[in-house]
Coordinates of N, CA and C and ligand atoms in Angstrom, one line a residue:
X33 N 0.9 -1.2 0.0 CA 0.0 0.0 0.0 C 0.9 1.2 0.0
X34 N 0.5 2.1 -0.9 CA 1.4 3.4 -1.0 C 0.8 4.5 0.0
X35 N 1.7 5.2 0.8 CA 1.3 6.1 1.7 C 1.0 7.4 1.0
X36 N 0.0 8.1 1.5 CA -0.3 9.5 0.9 C 0.9 10.3 1.2
X37 N 1.2 11.3 0.3 CA 2.4 12.1 0.5 C 2.1 13.0 1.8
X38 N 3.0 13.3 2.6 CA 2.9 14.2 3.8 C 3.4 15.6 3.3
X39 N 2.5 16.5 3.1 CA 2.9 17.8 2.6 C 3.1 18.8 3.7
X40 N 4.2 19.5 3.5 CA 4.4 20.6 4.5 C 4.5 21.9 3.8
X41 N 4.2 23.0 4.5 CA 4.5 24.4 4.1 C 5.4 24.9 5.2
X42 N 6.4 25.7 4.6 CA 7.4 26.2 5.6 C 7.3 27.7 5.5
X43 N 7.2 28.3 6.8 CA 7.2 29.7 6.8 C 8.5 30.3 7.3
X44 N 9.0 31.3 6.6 CA 10.3 31.8 7.0 C 10.3 33.3 6.9
X45 N 11.3 34.0 7.5 CA 11.4 35.5 7.4 C 12.9 35.8 6.9
X46 N 13.8 34.9 7.0 CA 15.2 35.3 6.7 C 16.1 34.3 6.0
X47 N 17.2 34.0 6.6 CA 18.3 33.2 6.0 C 17.9 31.9 5.5
X48 N 17.1 31.2 6.2 CA 16.6 29.9 5.7 C 17.5 28.8 5.9
X49 N 18.4 28.7 6.8 CA 19.3 27.5 6.9 C 18.6 26.3 7.4
X50 N 17.6 26.5 8.1 CA 16.7 25.4 8.7 C 15.9 24.9 7.4
X51 N 15.4 25.9 6.6 CA 14.7 25.5 5.4 C 15.6 24.6 4.5
X52 N 16.9 25.1 4.4 CA 17.8 24.2 3.5 C 18.0 22.9 4.1
X53 N 18.2 22.7 5.4 CA 18.3 21.4 6.1 C 17.1 20.5 5.7
X54 N 15.9 21.2 5.7 CA 14.7 20.4 5.4 C 14.6 20.0 3.8
X55 N 15.1 21.0 3.0 CA 15.1 20.6 1.6 C 16.1 19.5 1.4
X56 N 17.3 19.6 2.0 CA 18.3 18.5 1.9 C 17.8 17.2 2.3
X57 N 17.0 17.1 3.4 CA 16.5 15.9 3.9 C 15.3 15.4 3.2
X58 N 14.5 16.2 2.5 CA 13.3 15.8 1.9 C 13.5 14.7 0.9
X59 N 14.6 14.7 0.2 CA 14.8 13.8 -0.9 C 14.9 12.3 -0.3
X60 N 15.2 12.2 0.9 CA 15.4 10.9 1.5 C 14.4 10.8 2.6
X61 N 13.3 11.5 2.6 CA 12.3 11.4 3.6 C 10.9 11.2 3.0
X62 N 10.0 11.1 4.0 CA 8.6 10.8 3.4 C 7.7 12.0 3.4
X63 N 8.3 13.2 3.6 CA 7.7 14.5 3.5 C 7.9 15.2 2.3
X64 N 7.1 16.0 1.7 CA 7.3 16.8 0.6 C 7.1 18.3 0.9
X65 N 7.9 19.2 0.5 CA 7.8 20.6 0.7 C 7.0 21.2 -0.4
X66 N 5.7 21.6 -0.1 CA 4.7 22.0 -1.2 C 5.0 23.5 -1.4
X67 N 5.4 24.3 -0.4 CA 5.6 25.7 -0.7 C 6.3 26.3 0.5
X68 N 7.0 27.5 0.2 CA 7.6 28.3 1.1 C 6.9 29.6 1.2
X69 N 6.5 30.1 2.4 CA 5.9 31.5 2.4 C 6.8 32.4 3.3
X70 N 7.0 33.5 2.8 CA 7.9 34.5 3.6 C 7.1 35.7 3.8
X71 N 7.3 36.3 5.0 CA 6.7 37.6 5.3 C 7.6 38.8 4.8
X72 N 8.6 38.4 4.3 CA 9.6 39.4 3.8 C 10.1 39.1 2.5
X73 N 10.1 40.0 1.5 CA 10.4 39.7 0.1 C 11.9 39.6 0.0
X74 N 12.7 40.1 1.0 CA 14.2 40.0 0.9 C 14.8 38.8 1.6
X75 N 13.9 37.9 2.1 CA 14.4 36.7 2.9 C 15.2 35.9 1.9
X76 N 16.5 35.6 2.3 CA 17.4 34.7 1.5 C 16.8 33.4 1.2
X77 N 16.0 32.9 2.2 CA 15.5 31.5 2.1 C 14.6 31.4 0.9
X78 N 14.1 32.4 0.4 CA 13.2 32.4 -0.9 C 14.0 31.9 -2.1
X79 N 15.3 32.3 -2.1 CA 16.2 31.9 -3.2 C 16.6 30.5 -3.1
X80 N 16.7 30.0 -1.8 CA 17.1 28.5 -1.5 C 15.9 27.7 -2.0
X81 N 14.7 28.1 -1.8 CA 13.5 27.4 -2.2 C 13.4 27.4 -3.7
X82 N 13.5 28.5 -4.4 CA 13.4 28.6 -5.8 C 14.5 27.8 -6.5
X83 N 15.8 27.7 -5.9 CA 16.8 27.0 -6.6 C 16.4 25.5 -6.5
X84 N 15.5 25.1 -5.6 CA 15.2 23.7 -5.4 C 13.8 23.4 -6.1
X85 N 13.3 24.5 -6.9 CA 12.1 24.3 -7.7 C 10.8 24.2 -6.8
X86 N 11.0 24.8 -5.6 CA 9.7 24.9 -4.6 C 9.0 26.2 -4.9
X87 N 7.7 26.1 -4.9 CA 6.9 27.3 -5.0 C 7.0 28.2 -3.8
X88 N 7.2 29.5 -4.1 CA 7.4 30.5 -3.1 C 6.2 31.5 -3.1
X89 N 5.9 32.1 -2.0 CA 5.0 33.2 -1.8 C 5.4 34.1 -0.8
X90 N 5.3 35.4 -1.2 CA 5.6 36.5 -0.2 C 4.3 37.1 0.2
X91 N 4.1 37.2 1.5 CA 2.9 37.8 2.1 C 3.6 38.8 3.2
X92 N 3.7 40.0 2.7 CA 4.4 41.0 3.5 C 3.5 41.6 4.6
X93 N 3.9 41.3 5.9 CA 3.0 41.8 7.0 C 2.8 43.3 7.0
X94 N 3.9 44.0 6.5 CA 3.8 45.5 6.5 C 2.9 46.1 5.5
X95 N 2.4 45.3 4.6 CA 1.4 45.8 3.6 C -0.1 45.6 4.0
X96 N -0.2 45.1 5.3 CA -1.6 45.0 5.8 C -1.9 46.0 6.8
X97 N -3.1 46.3 7.0 CA -3.5 47.3 8.1 C -3.4 46.8 9.5
X98 N -3.5 45.6 9.6 CA -3.5 44.9 11.0 C -3.0 43.5 10.8
X99 N -2.6 43.0 12.1 CA -2.1 41.7 12.2 C -3.2 40.7 11.8
X100 N -4.4 41.0 12.1 CA -5.5 40.1 11.8 C -5.7 39.9 10.2
X101 N -5.6 41.1 9.5 CA -5.7 41.1 8.1 C -4.5 40.3 7.5
X102 N -3.3 40.4 7.9 CA -2.2 39.7 7.5 C -2.4 38.2 7.7
X103 N -2.9 37.8 8.9 CA -3.1 36.4 9.2 C -4.2 35.9 8.4
X104 N -5.2 36.6 8.1 CA -6.3 36.1 7.3 C -5.8 35.7 5.9
X105 N -5.0 36.6 5.4 CA -4.4 36.3 4.0 C -3.5 35.1 4.0
X106 N -2.7 35.1 5.1 CA -1.8 33.9 5.3 C -2.6 32.6 5.4
X107 N -3.6 32.7 6.2 CA -4.5 31.5 6.5 C -5.0 31.0 5.2
X108 N -5.6 31.9 4.4 CA -6.3 31.6 3.1 C -5.2 30.9 2.1
X109 N -4.1 31.4 2.1 CA -3.0 30.8 1.2 C -2.7 29.3 1.7
X110 N -2.6 29.3 3.0 CA -2.2 27.9 3.5 C -3.4 27.0 3.2
X111 N -4.6 27.4 3.4 CA -5.7 26.6 3.2 C -5.7 26.1 1.7
X112 N -5.4 27.0 0.8 CA -5.3 26.6 -0.6 C -4.4 25.5 -0.9
X113 N -3.2 25.6 -0.1 CA -2.2 24.6 -0.4 C -2.6 23.2 0.4
X114 N -3.3 23.4 1.4 CA -3.8 22.3 2.2 C -2.7 21.4 2.8
X115 N -1.7 21.9 3.5 CA -0.6 20.9 3.9 C -1.1 20.2 5.0
X116 N -0.3 19.1 5.4 CA -0.5 18.3 6.6 C 0.1 19.0 7.8
X117 N 1.2 19.8 7.5 CA 1.9 20.4 8.6 C 2.5 21.7 8.2
X118 N 2.4 22.8 9.1 CA 2.9 24.0 8.9 C 4.3 24.1 9.7
X119 N 5.4 24.4 9.1 CA 6.6 24.4 9.8 C 7.2 25.8 9.9
X120 N 7.3 26.3 11.1 CA 7.9 27.6 11.2 C 9.4 27.5 11.3
X121 N 10.1 28.2 10.3 CA 11.6 27.9 10.4 C 12.2 29.4 10.3
X122 N 12.4 30.0 11.5 CA 12.9 31.4 11.5 C 11.8 32.3 11.1
X123 N 10.6 32.0 11.3 CA 9.4 32.9 11.0 C 9.3 33.9 12.1
X124 N 9.6 35.2 11.9 CA 9.7 36.1 13.0 C 8.4 36.9 13.3
X125 N 7.3 36.3 13.1 CA 6.1 37.0 13.5 C 5.4 36.1 14.5
X126 N 4.8 36.7 15.5 CA 4.1 36.0 16.5 C 2.7 35.8 15.9
X127 N 2.2 34.6 15.9 CA 0.9 34.2 15.3 C -0.2 34.4 16.3
X128 N -1.3 35.0 15.9 CA -2.4 35.3 16.8 C -3.3 34.0 17.1
X129 N -4.1 34.1 18.1 CA -4.9 32.9 18.6 C -5.9 32.4 17.5
X130 N -6.5 33.4 16.6 CA -7.4 32.9 15.6 C -6.7 32.0 14.6
X131 N -5.5 32.5 14.2 CA -4.7 31.8 13.2 C -4.4 30.4 13.8
X132 N -3.9 30.3 15.0 CA -3.5 29.1 15.7 C -4.7 28.2 15.8
X133 N -5.8 28.7 16.1 CA -7.0 27.8 16.3 C -7.4 27.2 15.0
X134 N -7.2 27.9 13.9 CA -7.6 27.3 12.6 C -6.7 26.0 12.2
X135 N -5.4 26.1 12.6 CA -4.6 25.1 12.3 C -4.1 24.3 13.5
X136 N -4.9 24.2 14.5 CA -4.5 23.6 15.8 C -3.8 22.3 15.7
X137 N -2.7 22.1 16.3 CA -2.0 20.8 16.3 C -1.3 20.5 15.1
X138 N -1.3 21.5 14.1 CA -0.6 21.3 12.9 C 0.5 22.3 12.6
X139 N 0.9 23.1 13.6 CA 2.0 24.0 13.5 C 3.1 23.7 14.4
X140 N 4.3 23.6 13.9 CA 5.5 23.4 14.8 C 6.5 24.5 14.5
X141 N 7.3 24.7 15.5 CA 8.4 25.8 15.5 C 9.7 25.3 16.1
X142 N 10.7 25.9 15.6 CA 12.0 25.5 16.3 C 12.5 26.8 16.9
X143 N 12.9 26.6 18.1 CA 13.3 27.7 19.0 C 14.8 27.4 19.6
X144 N 15.6 28.5 19.5 CA 17.0 28.2 19.8 C 17.3 28.4 21.4
X145 N 16.6 27.6 22.2 CA 17.0 27.4 23.6 C 16.4 26.2 24.1
X146 N 16.8 25.9 25.3 CA 16.2 24.6 25.9 C 14.9 25.1 26.7
X147 N 13.8 25.2 26.0 CA 12.5 25.6 26.6 C 12.3 24.7 27.8
X148 N 11.7 25.2 28.8 CA 11.0 26.5 29.0 C 12.0 27.6 29.3
X149 N 13.2 27.4 29.3 CA 14.3 28.4 29.5 C 14.3 29.3 28.2
X150 N 14.3 30.6 28.4 CA 14.5 31.6 27.4 C 13.6 31.6 26.2
X151 N 12.3 31.7 26.4 CA 11.4 31.9 25.4 C 11.7 33.4 24.8
X152 N 11.2 33.7 23.6 CA 11.4 35.0 23.1 C 12.8 35.2 22.4
X153 N 13.2 36.4 22.4 CA 14.4 36.8 21.5 C 15.7 36.7 22.4
X154 N 16.8 36.9 21.7 CA 18.1 36.9 22.3 C 18.5 35.8 23.2
X155 N 18.1 34.6 22.9 CA 18.3 33.5 23.6 C 19.8 33.2 24.0
X156 N 20.6 33.3 23.0 CA 22.1 33.0 23.2 C 22.7 34.0 24.2
X157 N 22.4 35.2 23.9 CA 22.9 36.3 24.8 C 22.5 36.1 26.3
X158 N 21.3 35.7 26.5 CA 20.7 35.5 27.8 C 21.3 34.3 28.5
X159 N 21.5 33.2 27.7 CA 22.2 32.0 28.3 C 23.6 32.4 28.6
X160 N 24.4 33.2 27.9 CA 25.7 33.5 28.2 C 25.8 34.4 29.6
X161 N 24.9 35.4 29.6 CA 24.8 36.2 30.8 C 24.5 35.5 32.0
X162 N 23.6 34.4 31.8 CA 23.3 33.6 33.1 C 24.4 32.5 33.4
X163 N 25.4 32.6 32.6 CA 26.6 31.6 32.7 C 26.1 30.2 32.7
X164 N 25.2 29.9 31.8 CA 24.7 28.5 31.7 C 25.8 27.5 31.2
X165 N 25.8 26.3 31.6 CA 26.9 25.4 31.1 C 26.3 24.6 29.9
X166 N 25.0 24.5 29.8 CA 24.4 23.9 28.6 C 23.3 24.8 28.0
X167 N 23.1 24.8 26.8 CA 22.1 25.5 26.0 C 21.7 24.6 24.8
X168 N 20.8 25.0 24.1 CA 20.4 24.0 23.0 C 19.1 24.5 22.2
X169 N 18.4 23.6 21.8 CA 17.3 23.9 20.7 C 16.1 23.1 21.2
X170 N 15.0 23.6 20.9 CA 13.6 22.9 21.1 C 12.7 22.9 19.9
X171 N 12.1 21.8 19.6 CA 11.1 21.8 18.5 C 9.8 21.6 19.3
X172 N 8.8 22.4 19.0 CA 7.5 22.3 19.8 C 6.3 22.6 19.0
X173 N 5.2 22.2 19.4 CA 3.9 22.5 18.7 C 3.6 24.0 19.2
X174 N 3.0 24.7 18.3 CA 2.6 26.1 18.5 C 1.2 26.2 19.1
X175 N 1.2 26.9 20.2 CA -0.1 27.2 20.9 C -0.1 28.7 21.1
X176 N -1.1 29.1 21.8 CA -1.3 30.7 22.1 C -0.1 31.1 22.9
X177 N 0.5 30.3 23.7 CA 1.5 30.8 24.6 C 2.8 30.9 23.8
X178 N 3.5 32.0 23.8 CA 4.7 32.3 23.1 C 5.8 31.2 23.5
X179 N 6.3 30.5 22.5 CA 7.3 29.4 22.6 C 6.9 28.5 23.8
X180 N 5.6 28.3 24.1 CA 5.2 27.5 25.2 C 4.4 26.3 24.9
X181 N 4.2 25.9 23.6 CA 3.4 24.7 23.3 C 4.2 23.4 23.6
X182 N 3.5 22.3 23.6 CA 4.1 21.0 24.0 C 5.4 20.7 23.2
X183 N 6.4 20.3 24.0 CA 7.8 20.1 23.4 C 7.7 18.7 22.8
X184 N 8.3 18.7 21.5 CA 8.4 17.5 20.8 C 9.9 16.8 20.9
X185 N 10.9 17.7 20.8 CA 12.2 17.2 20.9 C 13.2 18.3 21.3
X186 N 14.3 18.0 21.9 CA 15.3 19.0 22.3 C 16.7 18.3 22.0
X187 N 17.7 19.2 21.8 CA 19.0 18.8 21.8 C 19.9 19.8 22.5
X188 N 21.0 19.4 23.1 CA 21.8 20.4 23.9 C 23.1 20.5 23.3
X189 N 23.8 21.6 23.6 CA 25.2 21.8 23.4 C 25.9 22.4 24.6
X190 N 27.2 22.2 24.6 CA 27.9 22.8 25.8 C 28.1 24.2 25.6
X191 N 28.1 25.1 26.6 CA 28.5 26.5 26.5 C 30.0 26.5 27.0
X192 N 30.8 27.1 26.1 CA 32.3 27.2 26.4 C 32.6 28.5 27.0
X193 N 33.6 28.6 27.8 CA 33.9 29.9 28.5 C 34.4 30.9 27.4
X194 N 34.9 30.4 26.3 CA 35.4 31.3 25.2 C 34.2 31.8 24.2
X195 N 32.9 31.3 24.6 CA 31.8 31.6 23.6 C 31.5 33.0 23.5
X196 N 31.1 33.4 22.3 CA 30.5 34.7 22.1 C 29.0 34.3 21.7
X197 N 28.1 35.3 21.5 CA 26.8 34.9 21.0 C 26.9 34.3 19.7
X198 N 27.8 34.8 18.8 CA 27.9 34.2 17.5 C 28.4 32.8 17.5
X199 N 29.4 32.4 18.3 CA 30.0 31.0 18.3 C 28.9 30.1 18.9
X200 N 28.2 30.5 20.0 CA 27.2 29.8 20.6 C 26.0 29.5 19.6
X201 N 25.5 30.6 18.9 CA 24.4 30.5 18.0 C 24.8 29.5 16.9
X202 N 26.0 29.5 16.5 CA 26.4 28.6 15.3 C 26.4 27.2 15.8
X203 N 26.9 26.9 17.1 CA 26.8 25.5 17.6 C 25.4 25.1 17.8
X204 N 24.5 25.9 18.2 CA 23.1 25.5 18.3 C 22.5 25.3 17.0
X205 N 22.8 26.2 16.0 CA 22.2 26.1 14.6 C 22.6 24.7 14.0
X206 N 23.8 24.3 14.2 CA 24.2 23.0 13.7 C 23.3 21.9 14.2
X207 N 22.9 21.9 15.4 CA 22.0 20.9 16.0 C 20.6 21.2 15.5
X208 N 20.2 22.4 15.3 CA 18.8 22.6 14.7 C 18.7 21.9 13.4
X209 N 19.7 22.0 12.5 CA 19.8 21.4 11.2 C 19.6 19.9 11.2
X210 N 20.0 19.2 12.4 CA 19.8 17.8 12.5 C 18.4 17.5 13.0
X211 N 18.1 18.2 14.1 CA 16.8 17.8 14.8 C 15.5 18.2 14.0
X212 N 15.5 19.2 13.3 CA 14.2 19.7 12.6 C 13.8 18.6 11.6
X213 N 14.7 18.3 10.7 CA 14.3 17.2 9.6 C 13.9 15.9 10.3
X214 N 14.6 15.6 11.5 CA 14.2 14.4 12.1 C 12.8 14.4 12.7
X215 N 12.4 15.6 13.3 CA 11.0 15.7 13.9 C 10.0 15.7 12.7
X216 N 10.3 16.4 11.6 CA 9.3 16.4 10.5 C 9.1 15.0 9.9
X217 N 10.2 14.4 9.8 CA 10.1 13.0 9.3 C 9.3 12.0 10.3
X218 N 9.5 12.2 11.6 CA 8.7 11.5 12.6 C 7.3 11.8 12.5
X219 N 7.0 13.1 12.2 CA 5.5 13.3 12.2 C 5.0 12.8 10.8
X220 N 5.8 12.9 9.9 CA 5.3 12.4 8.5 C 5.0 10.8 8.5
X221 N 5.9 10.2 9.3 CA 5.8 8.7 9.4 C 4.8 8.3 10.5
X222 N 4.1 9.3 11.1 CA 3.1 8.9 12.1 C 3.6 8.5 13.3
X223 N 4.9 8.7 13.6 CA 5.5 8.3 14.8 C 5.2 9.2 16.0
X224 N 4.7 10.4 15.7 CA 4.4 11.5 16.7 C 2.9 11.8 16.4
X225 N 2.1 11.7 17.4 CA 0.7 12.1 17.2 C 0.3 13.2 18.3
X226 N -0.6 14.0 17.9 CA -1.0 15.0 18.9 C -2.4 14.6 19.5
X227 N -2.5 14.8 20.8 CA -3.7 14.6 21.4 C -4.4 16.0 21.5
X228 N -5.6 16.0 21.1 CA -6.3 17.3 20.9 C -6.1 18.2 22.2
X229 N -6.1 17.6 23.4 CA -6.0 18.5 24.6 C -4.6 19.0 24.8
X230 N -3.6 18.5 23.9 CA -2.3 19.0 24.2 C -1.9 20.3 23.4
X231 N -2.3 20.3 22.1 CA -1.9 21.3 21.3 C -3.0 22.1 20.6
Ligands
GRF598 C1 17.0 29.8 14.1 O1 18.0 30.0 15.2 C2 15.6 29.3 14.6 O2 15.8 28.5 15.8 C3 15.1 30.6 15.0 O3 15.5 31.5 14.0 C4 16.7 31.1 13.4 C5 16.4 31.0 11.9 O4 17.5 30.6 11.2 N1 13.7 30.5 15.2 P1 17.3 30.2 9.7 O5 16.5 31.3 9.0 O6 16.8 28.9 9.6 O7 18.8 30.3 9.2

């Protein structure tokens, strides 16, 4: 019996190195990247997607009167594509509860810290300031709570005394590029399921 393709849409805002890791993994995985959507026309990740023949869409939040209007347009585009999963990969907009409720249990995010530590921005800087000895990455379902949804997977890295935010960020990013494709593959293979009450 052949399995239905597991289609994903990836939302980005910038460089798209996690997107690239997912593109690289997709050829040997059971998920297909149906489209990449960016809220910024200058996101480098758009070129990565185009080079791999993936459909790209730009929906610039700045061209809407309100967050609700932006998210309505974003939701309409995603509904048109009808993916099994929405993968946030460096998507730098906080999504509102209306949007999240439409796609409940179908949105995942990668966050550069060991949640629940350091939700929000500047995670590497904050970990250094707190003299943490380990830091890392979390993949989680997206809920109304910022960086607070159910955790799917985490990986850690050591914090070295010589670290700057840049060296620490680079060490975490390397782990991001491994863990994110693995999680998407596990979801595609049905190895991870969401209970409605969780996400
Ligand atoms: C990553 O560190 C990710 O965890 C965070 O934003 C960064 C995006 O990097 N949410 P890239 O655009 O995938 O290179």
